[in-house]
C-alpha atoms as a PDB file:
ATOM      1  CA  MET A   1     125.831  74.638 115.939  1.00  0.00           C
ATOM      2  CA  HIS A   2     129.028  72.625 116.333  1.00  0.00           C
ATOM      3  CA  ALA A   3     130.704  71.011 113.341  1.00  0.00           C
ATOM      4  CA  ARG A   4     129.971  67.339 112.945  1.00  0.00           C
ATOM      5  CA  THR A   5     129.876  64.616 110.296  1.00  0.00           C
ATOM      6  CA  ALA A   6     126.551  62.877 109.908  1.00  0.00           C
ATOM      7  CA  ALA A   7     125.703  59.798 107.893  1.00  0.00           C
ATOM      8  CA  VAL A   8     122.034  60.131 107.071  1.00  0.00           C
ATOM      9  CA  SER A   9     119.978  57.335 105.527  1.00  0.00           C
ATOM     10  CA  LEU A  10     116.584  57.836 104.004  1.00  0.00           C
ATOM     11  CA  THR A  11     113.995  55.439 102.690  1.00  0.00           C
ATOM     12  CA  ALA A  12     113.950  56.286  99.047  1.00  0.00           C
ATOM     13  CA  ALA A  13     111.351  54.090  97.547  1.00  0.00           C
ATOM     14  CA  ALA A  14     108.528  54.749  99.964  1.00  0.00           C
ATOM     15  CA  LEU A  15     108.339  58.520  99.602  1.00  0.00           C
ATOM     16  CA  LEU A  16     108.053  58.690  95.852  1.00  0.00           C
ATOM     17  CA  GLY A  17     106.790  55.229  95.151  1.00  0.00           C
ATOM     18  CA  VAL A  18     108.608  55.067  91.797  1.00  0.00           C
ATOM     19  CA  GLY A  19     112.327  54.632  91.965  1.00  0.00           C
ATOM     20  CA  ALA A  20     114.599  56.086  94.593  1.00  0.00           C
ATOM     21  CA  LEU A  21     113.707  59.220  96.554  1.00  0.00           C
ATOM     22  CA  LEU A  22     117.238  60.340  97.146  1.00  0.00           C
ATOM     23  CA  LEU A  23     120.194  59.042  95.212  1.00  0.00           C
ATOM     24  CA  PRO A  24     123.510  58.928  97.074  1.00  0.00           C
ATOM     25  CA  THR A  25     124.729  62.515  97.283  1.00  0.00           C
ATOM     26  CA  LEU A  26     127.322  64.516  99.113  1.00  0.00           C
ATOM     27  CA  ARG A  27     126.234  67.964 100.198  1.00  0.00           C
ATOM     28  CA  SER A  28     127.773  70.652 102.356  1.00  0.00           C
ATOM     29  CA  SER A  29     125.540  72.006 105.091  1.00  0.00           C
ATOM     30  CA  ALA A  30     125.883  75.500 106.496  1.00  0.00           C
ATOM     31  CA  THR A  31     125.105  77.541 109.531  1.00  0.00           C
ATOM     32  CA  ASP A  32     122.559  80.340 109.371  1.00  0.00           C
ATOM     33  CA  THR A  33     125.371  82.722 108.447  1.00  0.00           C
ATOM     34  CA  GLY A  34     126.219  80.663 105.392  1.00  0.00           C
ATOM     35  CA  SER A  35     129.518  79.119 106.490  1.00  0.00           C
ATOM     36  CA  ALA A  36     129.822  75.388 105.795  1.00  0.00           C
ATOM     37  CA  THR A  37     130.076  73.291 108.935  1.00  0.00           C
ATOM     38  CA  VAL A  38     128.544  69.883 108.242  1.00  0.00           C
ATOM     39  CA  THR A  39     129.002  67.241 105.587  1.00  0.00           C
ATOM     40  CA  GLU A  40     126.087  64.846 105.141  1.00  0.00           C
ATOM     41  CA  THR A  41     126.186  61.656 103.110  1.00  0.00           C
ATOM     42  CA  VAL A  42     122.928  60.088 101.974  1.00  0.00           C
ATOM     43  CA  THR A  43     123.711  56.435 101.538  1.00  0.00           C
ATOM     44  CA  GLY A  44     120.984  53.991 102.454  1.00  0.00           C
ATOM     45  CA  SER A  45     117.463  53.214 103.557  1.00  0.00           C
ATOM     46  CA  ARG A  46     115.644  54.225 106.706  1.00  0.00           C
ATOM     47  CA  THR A  47     114.441  51.428 108.974  1.00  0.00           C
ATOM     48  CA  VAL A  48     110.908  52.685 109.425  1.00  0.00           C
ATOM     49  CA  GLY A  49     109.705  52.602 113.010  1.00  0.00           C
ATOM     50  CA  ALA A  50     113.058  51.408 114.303  1.00  0.00           C
ATOM     51  CA  ARG A  51     113.460  54.307 116.710  1.00  0.00           C
ATOM     52  CA  ALA A  52     110.141  53.460 118.352  1.00  0.00           C
ATOM     53  CA  THR A  53     111.441  49.941 119.050  1.00  0.00           C
ATOM     54  CA  GLY A  54     114.903  51.014 120.122  1.00  0.00           C
ATOM     55  CA  ALA A  55     116.705  49.711 117.022  1.00  0.00           C
ATOM     56  CA  PRO A  56     119.165  51.890 115.099  1.00  0.00           C
ATOM     57  CA  ALA A  57     117.605  54.115 112.469  1.00  0.00           C
ATOM     58  CA  ALA A  58     118.614  56.977 110.252  1.00  0.00           C
ATOM     59  CA  ALA A  59     117.362  60.480 110.888  1.00  0.00           C
ATOM     60  CA  PRO A  60     114.054  61.543 109.304  1.00  0.00           C
ATOM     61  CA  VAL A  61     114.090  63.671 106.175  1.00  0.00           C
ATOM     62  CA  VAL A  62     113.915  67.364 107.073  1.00  0.00           C
ATOM     63  CA  PHE A  63     111.676  69.590 104.939  1.00  0.00           C
ATOM     64  CA  ALA A  64     112.199  73.354 105.149  1.00  0.00           C
ATOM     65  CA  HIS A  65     108.674  74.667 105.755  1.00  0.00           C
ATOM     66  CA  ARG A  66     107.872  77.521 103.340  1.00  0.00           C
ATOM     67  CA  GLY A  67     111.638  77.618 102.942  1.00  0.00           C
ATOM     68  CA  ALA A  68     113.692  78.301 106.064  1.00  0.00           C
ATOM     69  CA  SER A  69     110.827  80.518 107.169  1.00  0.00           C
ATOM     70  CA  ALA A  70     112.071  81.148 110.701  1.00  0.00           C
ATOM     71  CA  TYR A  71     114.962  83.063 109.160  1.00  0.00           C
ATOM     72  CA  ALA A  72     113.488  84.716 106.047  1.00  0.00           C
ATOM     73  CA  PRO A  73     110.012  85.706 104.802  1.00  0.00           C
ATOM     74  CA  GLU A  74     107.956  82.569 104.184  1.00  0.00           C
ATOM     75  CA  ASN A  75     107.451  81.207 100.682  1.00  0.00           C
ATOM     76  CA  THR A  76     109.889  83.703  99.145  1.00  0.00           C
ATOM     77  CA  LEU A  77     113.054  83.108  97.175  1.00  0.00           C
ATOM     78  CA  ALA A  78     114.983  84.477 100.156  1.00  0.00           C
ATOM     79  CA  ALA A  79     113.608  81.664 102.324  1.00  0.00           C
ATOM     80  CA  VAL A  80     114.523  79.092  99.685  1.00  0.00           C
ATOM     81  CA  ASP A  81     118.057  80.449  99.483  1.00  0.00           C
ATOM     82  CA  ARG A  82     118.404  80.418 103.267  1.00  0.00           C
ATOM     83  CA  ALA A  83     117.372  76.751 103.332  1.00  0.00           C
ATOM     84  CA  ASP A  84     119.969  76.078 100.663  1.00  0.00           C
ATOM     85  CA  ARG A  85     122.709  77.826 102.636  1.00  0.00           C
ATOM     86  CA  LEU A  86     121.743  75.763 105.665  1.00  0.00           C
ATOM     87  CA  GLY A  87     122.257  72.650 103.570  1.00  0.00           C
ATOM     88  CA  PHE A  88     118.679  71.441 103.045  1.00  0.00           C
ATOM     89  CA  ASP A  89     117.561  69.794  99.826  1.00  0.00           C
ATOM     90  CA  TRP A  90     113.838  69.601 100.468  1.00  0.00           C
ATOM     91  CA  VAL A  91     111.694  72.742 100.652  1.00  0.00           C
ATOM     92  CA  GLU A  92     107.932  72.938 101.180  1.00  0.00           C
ATOM     93  CA  ASN A  93     105.735  75.585  99.601  1.00  0.00           C
ATOM     94  CA  ASP A  94     102.123  76.529  98.925  1.00  0.00           C
ATOM     95  CA  VAL A  95     100.575  77.344  95.560  1.00  0.00           C
ATOM     96  CA  GLN A  96      97.406  79.322  94.728  1.00  0.00           C
ATOM     97  CA  LEU A  97      96.006  81.002  91.611  1.00  0.00           C
ATOM     98  CA  THR A  98      95.729  84.682  90.761  1.00  0.00           C
ATOM     99  CA  ARG A  99      92.619  86.186  89.177  1.00  0.00           C
ATOM    100  CA  ASP A 100      94.171  85.646  85.756  1.00  0.00           C
ATOM    101  CA  GLY A 101      95.109  82.030  86.467  1.00  0.00           C
ATOM    102  CA  VAL A 102      98.810  82.326  87.293  1.00  0.00           C
ATOM    103  CA  PRO A 103     100.071  79.955  90.019  1.00  0.00           C
ATOM    104  CA  VAL A 104     101.820  81.954  92.763  1.00  0.00           C
ATOM    105  CA  VAL A 105     103.621  80.823  95.901  1.00  0.00           C
ATOM    106  CA  ILE A 106     101.866  82.047  99.047  1.00  0.00           C
ATOM    107  CA  HIS A 107     100.314  80.379 102.083  1.00  0.00           C
ATOM    108  CA  ASP A 108      97.363  82.535 103.169  1.00  0.00           C
ATOM    109  CA  THR A 109      94.339  82.869 100.920  1.00  0.00           C
ATOM    110  CA  GLY A 110      94.536  86.579 101.771  1.00  0.00           C
ATOM    111  CA  LEU A 111      97.422  88.939 101.069  1.00  0.00           C
ATOM    112  CA  LYS A 112      97.226  91.169 104.128  1.00  0.00           C
ATOM    113  CA  ARG A 113      99.367  89.301 106.686  1.00  0.00           C
ATOM    114  CA  THR A 114     102.524  89.008 104.616  1.00  0.00           C
ATOM    115  CA  THR A 115     102.354  91.966 102.218  1.00  0.00           C
ATOM    116  CA  ASP A 116     101.646  95.691 102.076  1.00  0.00           C
ATOM    117  CA  VAL A 117      98.508  95.128  99.998  1.00  0.00           C
ATOM    118  CA  ALA A 118      96.354  97.260 102.331  1.00  0.00           C
ATOM    119  CA  ASN A 119      98.561 100.255 101.555  1.00  0.00           C
ATOM    120  CA  VAL A 120      98.952  99.612  97.830  1.00  0.00           C
ATOM    121  CA  PHE A 121      95.292  98.712  97.217  1.00  0.00           C
ATOM    122  CA  PRO A 122      93.414 100.215 100.211  1.00  0.00           C
ATOM    123  CA  ASP A 123      89.964  99.935  98.621  1.00  0.00           C
ATOM    124  CA  ARG A 124      90.076  96.228  97.769  1.00  0.00           C
ATOM    125  CA  ALA A 125      89.533  94.486 101.091  1.00  0.00           C
ATOM    126  CA  PRO A 126      89.528  91.628 102.029  1.00  0.00           C
ATOM    127  CA  TRP A 127      92.528  91.328  99.674  1.00  0.00           C
ATOM    128  CA  ALA A 128      92.067  87.711  98.622  1.00  0.00           C
ATOM    129  CA  VAL A 129      94.762  86.230  96.388  1.00  0.00           C
ATOM    130  CA  LYS A 130      92.130  85.141  93.865  1.00  0.00           C
ATOM    131  CA  ASP A 131      90.939  88.737  93.386  1.00  0.00           C
ATOM    132  CA  PHE A 132      94.293  90.117  92.165  1.00  0.00           C
ATOM    133  CA  THR A 133      96.132  89.634  88.896  1.00  0.00           C
ATOM    134  CA  ALA A 134      99.675  88.357  88.783  1.00  0.00           C
ATOM    135  CA  ALA A 135     100.881  91.818  87.748  1.00  0.00           C
ATOM    136  CA  GLU A 136      99.175  93.396  90.750  1.00  0.00           C
ATOM    137  CA  ILE A 137     100.583  90.847  93.155  1.00  0.00           C
ATOM    138  CA  ALA A 138     104.057  91.414  91.692  1.00  0.00           C
ATOM    139  CA  ARG A 139     103.869  95.012  92.971  1.00  0.00           C
ATOM    140  CA  LEU A 140     103.505  93.992  96.608  1.00  0.00           C
ATOM    141  CA  ASP A 141     106.236  94.029  99.232  1.00  0.00           C
ATOM    142  CA  ALA A 142     106.273  90.568 100.829  1.00  0.00           C
ATOM    143  CA  GLY A 143     109.349  91.055 102.991  1.00  0.00           C
ATOM    144  CA  SER A 144     109.200  94.167 105.173  1.00  0.00           C
ATOM    145  CA  TRP A 145     106.692  92.576 107.592  1.00  0.00           C
ATOM    146  CA  PHE A 146     109.459  90.113 108.478  1.00  0.00           C
ATOM    147  CA  GLY A 147     112.328  92.584 108.703  1.00  0.00           C
ATOM    148  CA  ALA A 148     113.677  95.743 107.131  1.00  0.00           C
ATOM    149  CA  ARG A 149     116.471  93.885 105.369  1.00  0.00           C
ATOM    150  CA  TYR A 150     113.832  92.073 103.276  1.00  0.00           C
ATOM    151  CA  THR A 151     112.030  95.199 102.081  1.00  0.00           C
ATOM    152  CA  GLY A 152     111.127  94.810  98.427  1.00  0.00           C
ATOM    153  CA  THR A 153     110.967  91.015  98.494  1.00  0.00           C
ATOM    154  CA  ARG A 154     108.228  89.796  96.145  1.00  0.00           C
ATOM    155  CA  ILE A 155     105.718  86.967  96.052  1.00  0.00           C
ATOM    156  CA  PRO A 156     107.169  84.597  93.449  1.00  0.00           C
ATOM    157  CA  THR A 157     105.190  82.943  90.723  1.00  0.00           C
ATOM    158  CA  LEU A 158     105.487  79.173  90.725  1.00  0.00           C
ATOM    159  CA  THR A 159     107.640  79.457  87.610  1.00  0.00           C
ATOM    160  CA  GLN A 160     110.075  81.792  89.378  1.00  0.00           C
ATOM    161  CA  TYR A 161     110.106  79.537  92.430  1.00  0.00           C
ATOM    162  CA  LEU A 162     110.863  76.429  90.371  1.00  0.00           C
ATOM    163  CA  ASP A 163     113.649  78.241  88.578  1.00  0.00           C
ATOM    164  CA  ARG A 164     115.303  79.167  91.868  1.00  0.00           C
ATOM    165  CA  ILE A 165     115.086  75.774  93.543  1.00  0.00           C
ATOM    166  CA  GLY A 166     116.233  74.219  90.288  1.00  0.00           C
ATOM    167  CA  ARG A 167     119.351  76.381  90.317  1.00  0.00           C
ATOM    168  CA  ASN A 168     119.875  75.464  93.969  1.00  0.00           C
ATOM    169  CA  ARG A 169     119.451  71.755  93.114  1.00  0.00           C
ATOM    170  CA  GLN A 170     116.721  71.507  95.730  1.00  0.00           C
ATOM    171  CA  LYS A 171     113.641  69.303  95.876  1.00  0.00           C
ATOM    172  CA  LEU A 172     110.010  70.284  96.280  1.00  0.00           C
ATOM    173  CA  LEU A 173     107.141  69.310  98.551  1.00  0.00           C
ATOM    174  CA  LEU A 174     104.379  71.363  96.929  1.00  0.00           C
ATOM    175  CA  GLU A 175     101.035  71.975  98.624  1.00  0.00           C
ATOM    176  CA  ILE A 176      97.988  72.781  96.541  1.00  0.00           C
ATOM    177  CA  LYS A 177      96.332  75.311  98.830  1.00  0.00           C
ATOM    178  CA  SER A 178      92.550  75.653  99.193  1.00  0.00           C
ATOM    179  CA  PRO A 179      91.749  73.997  95.836  1.00  0.00           C
ATOM    180  CA  GLU A 180      88.031  74.601  96.412  1.00  0.00           C
ATOM    181  CA  LEU A 181      88.712  78.286  95.663  1.00  0.00           C
ATOM    182  CA  TYR A 182      90.521  77.573  92.413  1.00  0.00           C
ATOM    183  CA  PRO A 183      88.755  75.246  89.974  1.00  0.00           C
ATOM    184  CA  GLY A 184      91.350  73.652  87.735  1.00  0.00           C
ATOM    185  CA  ILE A 185      94.343  74.485  89.937  1.00  0.00           C
ATOM    186  CA  GLU A 186      95.659  70.932  89.624  1.00  0.00           C
ATOM    187  CA  LYS A 187      95.827  71.173  85.837  1.00  0.00           C
ATOM    188  CA  ASP A 188      97.320  74.673  85.975  1.00  0.00           C
ATOM    189  CA  THR A 189      99.963  73.602  88.489  1.00  0.00           C
ATOM    190  CA  LEU A 190     100.912  70.511  86.527  1.00  0.00           C
ATOM    191  CA  ARG A 191     101.168  72.608  83.365  1.00  0.00           C
ATOM    192  CA  VAL A 192     103.682  74.952  85.000  1.00  0.00           C
ATOM    193  CA  LEU A 193     105.620  72.019  86.431  1.00  0.00           C
ATOM    194  CA  ARG A 194     105.772  70.403  82.987  1.00  0.00           C
ATOM    195  CA  ARG A 195     106.919  73.581  81.229  1.00  0.00           C
ATOM    196  CA  ALA A 196     109.615  74.096  83.855  1.00  0.00           C
ATOM    197  CA  GLY A 197     110.926  70.555  83.346  1.00  0.00           C
ATOM    198  CA  TRP A 198     109.706  69.279  86.704  1.00  0.00           C
ATOM    199  CA  LEU A 199     107.686  66.384  85.321  1.00  0.00           C
ATOM    200  CA  ASP A 200     110.540  64.601  83.630  1.00  0.00           C
ATOM    201  CA  ARG A 201     111.671  61.218  84.912  1.00  0.00           C
ATOM    202  CA  ASP A 202     114.380  62.550  87.210  1.00  0.00           C
ATOM    203  CA  HIS A 203     112.154  65.062  88.985  1.00  0.00           C
ATOM    204  CA  VAL A 204     109.209  62.690  89.314  1.00  0.00           C
ATOM    205  CA  ARG A 205     111.396  59.931  90.714  1.00  0.00           C
ATOM    206  CA  SER A 206     113.412  61.912  93.207  1.00  0.00           C
ATOM    207  CA  ARG A 207     112.611  65.613  93.486  1.00  0.00           C
ATOM    208  CA  LEU A 208     108.859  66.239  93.615  1.00  0.00           C
ATOM    209  CA  VAL A 209     105.923  65.460  95.911  1.00  0.00           C
ATOM    210  CA  ILE A 210     102.500  67.138  95.641  1.00  0.00           C
ATOM    211  CA  GLN A 211     100.384  67.296  98.791  1.00  0.00           C
ATOM    212  CA  SER A 212      97.052  68.768  99.849  1.00  0.00           C
ATOM    213  CA  PHE A 213      94.477  68.654 102.618  1.00  0.00           C
ATOM    214  CA  SER A 214      91.958  67.871  99.872  1.00  0.00           C
ATOM    215  CA  ALA A 215      91.601  64.223  98.927  1.00  0.00           C
ATOM    216  CA  GLY A 216      89.646  65.297  95.857  1.00  0.00           C
ATOM    217  CA  SER A 217      92.498  67.500  94.686  1.00  0.00           C
ATOM    218  CA  LEU A 218      95.017  64.701  95.115  1.00  0.00           C
ATOM    219  CA  LYS A 219      92.790  62.342  93.180  1.00  0.00           C
ATOM    220  CA  LYS A 220      92.799  64.821  90.290  1.00  0.00           C
ATOM    221  CA  VAL A 221      96.591  65.023  90.383  1.00  0.00           C
ATOM    222  CA  HIS A 222      96.823  61.244  90.473  1.00  0.00           C
ATOM    223  CA  GLN A 223      94.408  60.890  87.563  1.00  0.00           C
ATOM    224  CA  GLN A 224      96.241  63.442  85.414  1.00  0.00           C
ATOM    225  CA  ARG A 225      99.760  62.326  86.347  1.00  0.00           C
ATOM    226  CA  PRO A 226      99.656  58.893  88.003  1.00  0.00           C
ATOM    227  CA  ASP A 227     103.454  58.798  88.101  1.00  0.00           C
ATOM    228  CA  VAL A 228     103.691  61.782  90.488  1.00  0.00           C
ATOM    229  CA  THR A 229     104.014  61.097  94.218  1.00  0.00           C
ATOM    230  CA  THR A 230     101.240  62.589  96.336  1.00  0.00           C
ATOM    231  CA  GLY A 231     100.726  63.148 100.060  1.00  0.00           C
ATOM    232  CA  LEU A 232      97.523  63.669 102.037  1.00  0.00           C
ATOM    233  CA  LEU A 233      97.781  66.343 104.711  1.00  0.00           C
ATOM    234  CA  GLY A 234      95.835  65.435 107.820  1.00  0.00           C
ATOM    235  CA  THR A 235      95.195  62.466 110.081  1.00  0.00           C
ATOM    236  CA  PRO A 236      92.545  60.178 108.601  1.00  0.00           C
ATOM    237  CA  ALA A 237      91.060  57.489 110.829  1.00  0.00           C
ATOM    238  CA  ILE A 238      93.073  54.281 110.737  1.00  0.00           C
ATOM    239  CA  ALA A 239      90.071  52.438 109.315  1.00  0.00           C
ATOM    240  CA  ASP A 240      89.996  54.862 106.373  1.00  0.00           C
ATOM    241  CA  LEU A 241      93.681  54.655 105.495  1.00  0.00           C
ATOM    242  CA  PRO A 242      93.302  51.915 102.836  1.00  0.00           C
ATOM    243  CA  SER A 243      90.985  54.123 100.777  1.00  0.00           C
ATOM    244  CA  TYR A 244      93.559  56.934 100.730  1.00  0.00           C
ATOM    245  CA  ALA A 245      96.357  54.533  99.869  1.00  0.00           C
ATOM    246  CA  ALA A 246      94.701  53.982  96.507  1.00  0.00           C
ATOM    247  CA  PHE A 247      95.769  57.425  95.266  1.00  0.00           C
ATOM    248  CA  THR A 248      98.482  58.679  97.596  1.00  0.00           C
ATOM    249  CA  ASP A 249     101.930  57.674  98.812  1.00  0.00           C
ATOM    250  CA  GLN A 250     102.132  59.632 102.070  1.00  0.00           C
ATOM    251  CA  ILE A 251      99.966  60.502 105.043  1.00  0.00           C
ATOM    252  CA  ASN A 252     101.260  63.813 106.430  1.00  0.00           C
ATOM    253  CA  PRO A 253      99.681  64.665 109.806  1.00  0.00           C
ATOM    254  CA  SER A 254     100.181  67.300 112.470  1.00  0.00           C
ATOM    255  CA  TYR A 255     102.598  66.068 115.116  1.00  0.00           C
ATOM    256  CA  ARG A 256      99.938  66.825 117.731  1.00  0.00           C
ATOM    257  CA  SER A 257      97.614  64.198 116.279  1.00  0.00           C
ATOM    258  CA  ILE A 258      99.789  61.068 116.126  1.00  0.00           C
ATOM    259  CA  GLY A 259     101.426  58.396 118.237  1.00  0.00           C
ATOM    260  CA  ALA A 260     103.560  55.356 117.507  1.00  0.00           C
ATOM    261  CA  ASP A 261     100.466  53.217 116.848  1.00  0.00           C
ATOM    262  CA  TYR A 262      99.240  55.599 114.164  1.00  0.00           C
ATOM    263  CA  VAL A 263     102.616  55.748 112.440  1.00  0.00           C
ATOM    264  CA  ALA A 264     102.802  51.947 112.487  1.00  0.00           C
ATOM    265  CA  ALA A 265      99.312  51.681 110.999  1.00  0.00           C
ATOM    266  CA  VAL A 266     100.295  53.944 108.103  1.00  0.00           C
ATOM    267  CA  HIS A 267     103.529  52.034 107.526  1.00  0.00           C
ATOM    268  CA  ALA A 268     101.601  48.761 107.392  1.00  0.00           C
ATOM    269  CA  LEU A 269      99.977  49.814 104.117  1.00  0.00           C
ATOM    270  CA  LYS A 270     101.272  50.242 100.584  1.00  0.00           C
ATOM    271  CA  GLY A 271     100.476  53.383  98.650  1.00  0.00           C
ATOM    272  CA  ALA A 272      99.488  54.124  95.078  1.00  0.00           C
ATOM    273  CA  HIS A 273     102.867  53.094  93.709  1.00  0.00           C
ATOM    274  CA  GLY A 274     103.088  49.825  95.616  1.00  0.00           C
ATOM    275  CA  LYS A 275     105.548  51.094  98.214  1.00  0.00           C
ATOM    276  CA  LYS A 276     105.115  51.478 101.945  1.00  0.00           C
ATOM    277  CA  LEU A 277     103.164  54.591 102.897  1.00  0.00           C
ATOM    278  CA  ARG A 278     105.314  57.267 104.501  1.00  0.00           C
ATOM    279  CA  VAL A 279     104.610  59.729 107.299  1.00  0.00           C
ATOM    280  CA  ASN A 280     105.896  63.326 107.204  1.00  0.00           C
ATOM    281  CA  THR A 281     104.708  65.307 110.209  1.00  0.00           C
ATOM    282  CA  TRP A 282     104.332  69.083 110.668  1.00  0.00           C
ATOM    283  CA  THR A 283     105.125  71.725 111.878  1.00  0.00           C
ATOM    284  CA  VAL A 284     107.882  70.881 114.356  1.00  0.00           C
ATOM    285  CA  ASN A 285     110.045  73.861 115.330  1.00  0.00           C
ATOM    286  CA  ASP A 286     111.778  72.909 118.573  1.00  0.00           C
ATOM    287  CA  ALA A 287     114.350  70.286 119.496  1.00  0.00           C
ATOM    288  CA  ALA A 288     112.298  68.517 122.173  1.00  0.00           C
ATOM    289  CA  THR A 289     109.334  67.937 119.883  1.00  0.00           C
ATOM    290  CA  ALA A 290     111.610  66.883 117.033  1.00  0.00           C
ATOM    291  CA  ALA A 291     113.237  64.244 119.221  1.00  0.00           C
ATOM    292  CA  LYS A 292     109.822  63.032 120.366  1.00  0.00           C
ATOM    293  CA  VAL A 293     108.336  62.548 116.897  1.00  0.00           C
ATOM    294  CA  ASP A 294     111.575  61.009 115.688  1.00  0.00           C
ATOM    295  CA  LEU A 295     111.087  58.267 118.270  1.00  0.00           C
ATOM    296  CA  LEU A 296     107.657  57.572 116.798  1.00  0.00           C
ATOM    297  CA  GLY A 297     109.357  56.425 113.591  1.00  0.00           C
ATOM    298  CA  VAL A 298     108.187  59.203 111.261  1.00  0.00           C
ATOM    299  CA  ASP A 299     109.894  59.370 107.882  1.00  0.00           C
ATOM    300  CA  GLY A 300     110.070  63.136 107.633  1.00  0.00           C
ATOM    301  CA  ILE A 301     109.656  66.315 109.653  1.00  0.00           C
ATOM    302  CA  ILE A 302     108.382  69.573 108.150  1.00  0.00           C
ATOM    303  CA  THR A 303     109.852  72.527 110.027  1.00  0.00           C
ATOM    304  CA  SER A 304     110.449  76.267 109.834  1.00  0.00           C
ATOM    305  CA  THR A 305     113.721  75.745 111.770  1.00  0.00           C
ATOM    306  CA  PRO A 306     115.355  72.930 109.808  1.00  0.00           C
ATOM    307  CA  ASP A 307     118.754  73.372 111.443  1.00  0.00           C
ATOM    308  CA  VAL A 308     117.222  72.889 114.908  1.00  0.00           C
ATOM    309  CA  VAL A 309     115.431  69.710 113.838  1.00  0.00           C
ATOM    310  CA  ARG A 310     118.515  68.321 112.118  1.00  0.00           C
ATOM    311  CA  GLU A 311     120.577  68.875 115.267  1.00  0.00           C
ATOM    312  CA  ALA A 312     117.950  67.137 117.405  1.00  0.00           C
ATOM    313  CA  THR A 313     117.449  64.098 115.172  1.00  0.00           C
ATOM    314  CA  GLY A 314     120.661  63.639 113.167  1.00  0.00           C
END
């Protein structure tokens, strides 16, 4: 990627609904090798939908999907650090519960695809996350499947994950995964966030969004912490959008399911915090698709290749 200077504006109020999403910051971006090549200045507000009408608009917010997961094992601290070296503030992750109630960061409800669980615990198929304790999961290698250099990488607990992104000064789009499997996961997740300092005013205003495919789960989060910004994953019918706006601030659909009319319909409504509903679409990993959804006027793009999307939309 060639060196460039980009002025990036983001709509602060609409994403978090309380206060500004991103305060003016100056951050060095980096190539995949870690050398700084880009300086980005976050200075203003995004004109939502402007690209669809041909008017000037700032680039959408880029969220590093499961960290920079095209370049490091997904949902690990290595992926978070790679996103940081690439210059990305926002990271997306998934949270589930262990058998003993510890929130851990992993996408699949099973452990087999991204760990060596079948070798370590051969007699415990189908190796569901919920059937293993936190101590057992901590024994698993969650990196060698991706590449030999990541051998020994572990599945982080949510506490460990928060500590790392806190040190990196990153921001979190947190997905509550399969809440139907984990009664009480909303309360458990919020408890860890609170203990880690992620429910103070600064984090709630500008550094945290909780999302889920489950409307019921988001309602629980909203009831327990009405100040926290929430996002519904999926593409509800336009006629149903007002009912979701009562407890969420974002509608976050697959890029395959939306057009400019849908984005405009979401933007026409105000969310739970009285701000315009936002649209963050997923999972966009190539430049052509990134440019296409950018023209639809989306507010954010969730991607495993954040550098590619930034180059295509910045």
